[in-house]
C-alpha positions in Angstrom: -73.4 -30.3 52.4 -70.3 -31.8 54.7 -67.8 -31.2 51.6 -68.5 -27.9 50.8 -67.3 -26.9 54.5 -64.7 -28.9 54.5 -63.7 -27.5 51.3 -64.1 -23.6 53.1 -62.6 -24.7 56.3 -59.2 -25.5 53.6 -59.5 -22.3 51.2 -60.1 -20.3 54.5 -56.8 -21.4 55.9 -54.9 -20.8 53.2 -56.0 -17.6 53.1 -54.9 -17.2 56.4 -51.9 -18.8 56.0 -50.8 -16.6 53.1 -52.3 -13.6 55.0 -49.2 -14.3 57.4 -47.1 -15.0 55.1 -47.1 -11.2 53.6 -47.4 -10.0 56.6 -43.7 -12.0 57.3 -42.0 -10.7 54.5 -42.7 -7.1 54.3 -41.5 -7.4 57.7 -38.3 -8.8 55.8 -38.3 -6.0 53.2 -38.8 -3.3 55.7 -36.1 -4.5 58.0 -32.7 -4.6 56.0 -30.8 -6.0 58.2 -33.2 -9.1 58.8 -33.1 -9.3 55.2 -28.9 -8.9 54.9 -29.0 -12.4 57.2 -31.5 -14.2 55.4 -29.9 -14.0 51.8 -26.3 -14.6 53.8 -27.8 -18.0 55.2 -29.4 -18.5 51.6 -26.0 -18.2 50.1 -24.3 -20.6 52.3 -27.2 -23.3 52.2 -26.7 -22.7 48.1 -22.4 -23.0 48.4 -23.3 -26.0 50.7 -25.4 -28.0 48.6 -23.7 -27.0 45.1 -20.2 -25.8 45.9 -16.7 -27.2 44.3 -13.7 -26.4 43.2 -13.5 -23.8 40.5 -13.3 -25.6 37.0 -11.4 -22.2 35.1 -9.1 -19.4 37.0 -9.4 -16.3 36.0 -6.5 -15.0 35.3 -4.4 -10.7 34.4 -5.1 -10.8 30.4 -1.0 -10.3 29.7 -1.5 -9.8 25.7 -1.1 -5.7 25.0 -3.4 -4.2 21.6 -1.5 -2.2 19.5 -4.6 1.1 18.3 -3.8 -0.6 14.5 -5.3 -3.6 15.3 -8.6 -2.1 15.4 -7.9 -0.3 12.8 -8.7 -1.3 9.1 -6.3 -1.0 6.2 -7.2 1.3 3.5 -5.7 2.8 0.1 -5.5 7.2 0.8 -4.0 9.7 -0.8 -2.3 12.5 1.3 -2.0 16.0 -0.2 1.0 18.4 0.7 0.8 21.9 -0.1 3.2 25.0 -0.9 1.6 26.7 2.3 2.5 23.8 4.6 -1.0 22.1 4.5 -1.7 18.4 4.1 -4.6 16.3 4.7 -5.7 12.5 3.7 -8.3 10.7 2.2 -9.7 8.0 1.2 -8.5 6.9 -2.7 -12.4 5.9 -2.8 -14.0 9.6 -2.4 -11.9 9.5 -6.2 -13.8 7.8 -8.9 -12.0 6.8 -11.9 -12.9 8.6 -15.2 -12.4 8.9 -19.1 -9.9 10.6 -21.0 -12.0 13.5 -21.6 -13.1 14.0 -18.2 -12.6 16.9 -15.6 -11.6 15.6 -12.5 -12.8 16.4 -8.9 -11.6 18.9 -6.6 -9.5 17.1 -4.6 -8.2 20.6 -1.9 -9.1 24.4 -1.5 -6.4 26.3 -1.3 -5.6 29.9 -1.5 -4.8 31.7 -4.4 -1.5 32.3 -3.8 -1.3 28.3 -2.9 -0.5 25.7 -4.7 -0.2 21.7 -4.7 3.3 20.6 -3.9 2.9 17.0 -3.0 0.1 13.8 -3.9 0.6 10.0 -3.3 -1.2 7.2 -2.6 -0.4 5.1 0.2 -2.5 3.2 2.8 -3.5 4.5 6.4 -1.2 1.8 8.2 2.3 3.2 6.6 4.6 4.9 8.2 5.2 8.9 6.3 8.8 10.5 6.9 8.8 13.8 6.4 12.2 15.9 6.1 12.8 19.2 6.5 14.6 21.6 5.3 16.9 21.8 9.0 17.8 18.1 8.3 15.3 16.8 10.7 13.2 14.0 9.7 10.1 13.3 11.3 7.7 10.2 11.4 4.0 9.7 11.6 1.6 7.1 11.0 -0.5 7.8 8.2 -3.9 7.4 9.9 -1.7 9.9 12.6 -2.6 12.8 9.2 -6.2 14.0 10.1 -8.8 12.7 7.5 -10.0 16.1 6.3 -12.9 16.5 3.6 -12.8 16.1 -0.6 -12.4 20.6 -0.6 -11.0 21.2 2.7 -7.6 22.4 3.1 -6.0 20.2 5.8 -4.0 20.7 8.6 -1.1 22.7 9.2 2.1 20.8 9.7 3.0 22.5 11.9 0.3 21.6 14.2 1.0 18.3 13.4 4.9 17.7 13.4 5.5 21.0 15.5 7.6 22.3 13.6 9.6 25.9 13.7 8.8 28.9 12.6 11.7 29.1 10.0 11.5 25.0 8.7 9.2 23.5 5.9 8.7 20.4 4.9 11.3 19.8 1.3 10.4 16.1 1.4 7.9 13.1 1.9 8.0 9.7 2.4 5.5 6.9 2.7 7.5 3.5 3.5 5.4 0.1 4.1 5.3 -0.9 7.6 7.5 -4.4 7.4 9.9 -2.2 4.4 12.5 -0.8 7.3 12.3 -4.0 8.9 12.9 -6.3 5.9 15.7 -3.5 4.8 18.0 -5.1 7.5 17.8 -8.3 5.4 21.0 -9.1 3.2 21.0 -8.3 -0.8 17.0 -6.3 0.5 19.0 -2.7 1.9 17.4 0.3 0.3 18.7 3.9 0.6 18.0 6.9 0.9 20.0 9.6 -0.6 19.8 13.3 0.5 21.0 16.4 -1.5 22.1 19.3 0.2 21.3 23.0 -1.2 25.0 23.9 -1.8 25.4 20.4 -3.5 26.1 18.2 -0.8 25.5 14.3 -1.5 24.2 11.7 1.3 23.7 7.9 0.6 21.9 6.8 4.2 20.4 2.7 4.6 16.8 3.3 5.4 17.4 1.0 7.9 18.7 3.5 9.9 15.4 4.9 10.6 13.8 2.2 12.6 11.7 3.0 15.0 11.7 6.6 14.5 10.7 9.0 17.6 7.7 11.2 17.0 9.9 14.0 18.2 12.1 14.2 15.0 15.9 13.2 14.8 19.1 14.0 13.2 18.7 13.1 9.5 21.8 15.0 8.5 24.4 17.4 10.0 24.1 20.5 7.3 27.2 23.1 6.9 26.3 26.7 7.5 23.3 28.4 5.4 23.3 25.3 3.7 19.6 23.4 4.0 18.1 20.0 2.7 16.4 20.1 -0.9 15.7 16.6 -1.4 15.6 13.5 -0.7 14.6 9.6 -3.1 14.2 6.3 -0.8 16.3 3.7 -3.8 18.7 0.9 -4.5 22.0 0.6 -5.7 21.5 0.2 -9.0 19.3 3.6 -9.8 21.2 6.8 -11.3 20.8 10.3 -9.6 20.5 13.0 -10.5 21.0 16.6 -9.4 20.1 19.6 -10.6 21.0 23.2 -10.4 18.6 26.7 -10.4 21.0 27.2 -13.4 20.4 24.5 -15.2 23.8 22.9 -14.3 23.0 18.6 -13.7 25.0 15.8 -13.1 23.9 12.0 -13.2 25.8 9.1 -11.4 24.4 5.5 -10.4 23.7 5.1 -6.3 26.3 2.7 -5.2 29.2 5.2 -6.5 28.8 7.0 -3.4 30.0 5.3 -0.3 27.3 4.4 3.1 27.2 7.2 5.9 26.1 7.5 9.0 22.8 9.1 9.6 24.2 12.1 11.4 26.9 12.8 9.3 27.2 15.8 6.1 28.1 13.8 4.0 30.7 14.5 -0.2 30.3 16.5 -2.8 27.5 15.6 -5.5 28.2 18.9 -7.7 30.2 21.5 -7.9 27.8 25.0 -7.0 28.8 28.1 -8.8 28.8 31.4 -7.3 24.4 32.3 -7.4 23.5 29.2 -8.2 22.6 26.6 -5.9 20.6 22.8 -6.2 17.7 23.1 -7.4 16.4 18.7 -7.6 17.3 15.5 -7.2 15.5 12.4 -9.2 16.1 9.2 -9.7 15.5 6.7 -12.6 15.6 3.0 -11.9 17.5 0.9 -14.5 14.5 -0.6 -16.2 14.0 2.9 -17.3 
């Protein structure tokens, strides 16, 4: 009986202490100032007990990241129409077919519109756009909006901001390091530019390194002249110029002297009255 009485007293004492503890904690929770003081004291006590010099250093990250660091390399198809609509599609959109296959619709165009240029490149390549006014624009391939397989794409005026009377004559994909590598000795590539009046110009590709998005002059044109085509080639490639009336000439790329980016260029072919240059083509030495 005495043991039972002692146990009862012990339980009662613990209960009363617990009631006091609850009242104390509730008072702290209801008094923000008292709560902050307790937190401060506990933090100071912890600092005194465990505090030592920081073993790691917090510094600003000096490494700069480019958006391309987060883009996976992908083969793409770029399509451009005569009415000025441009789009890109993953190459995986198209599947290989047998010789008798019907093919797939690559894009939907207006009845009077036709596909003008189509080529395969990667989403991390540079794309050079040359206009009839002799201006060149540069975009990264991933900056071209991706479209559905049957969509028309985006109007080129919205992508480049070209003028109403300006249109694209040539689109050339360039590997990201191709321009830089072409600066090396014996590895230079050239852009051959031809105008409506038969002028021909050869400029090192390296002159178009780090182009701004706003566009720059690629060739200086005479009055009423236009840039009709541009080709990327080496000095040993053959250049063929053809006029609307069927006249043609062929010469080696090394026969044309180098010019600065804004120069006009010498005569590549004689143009008769009521005729004009229609096309510039390349033939490689291996052909």
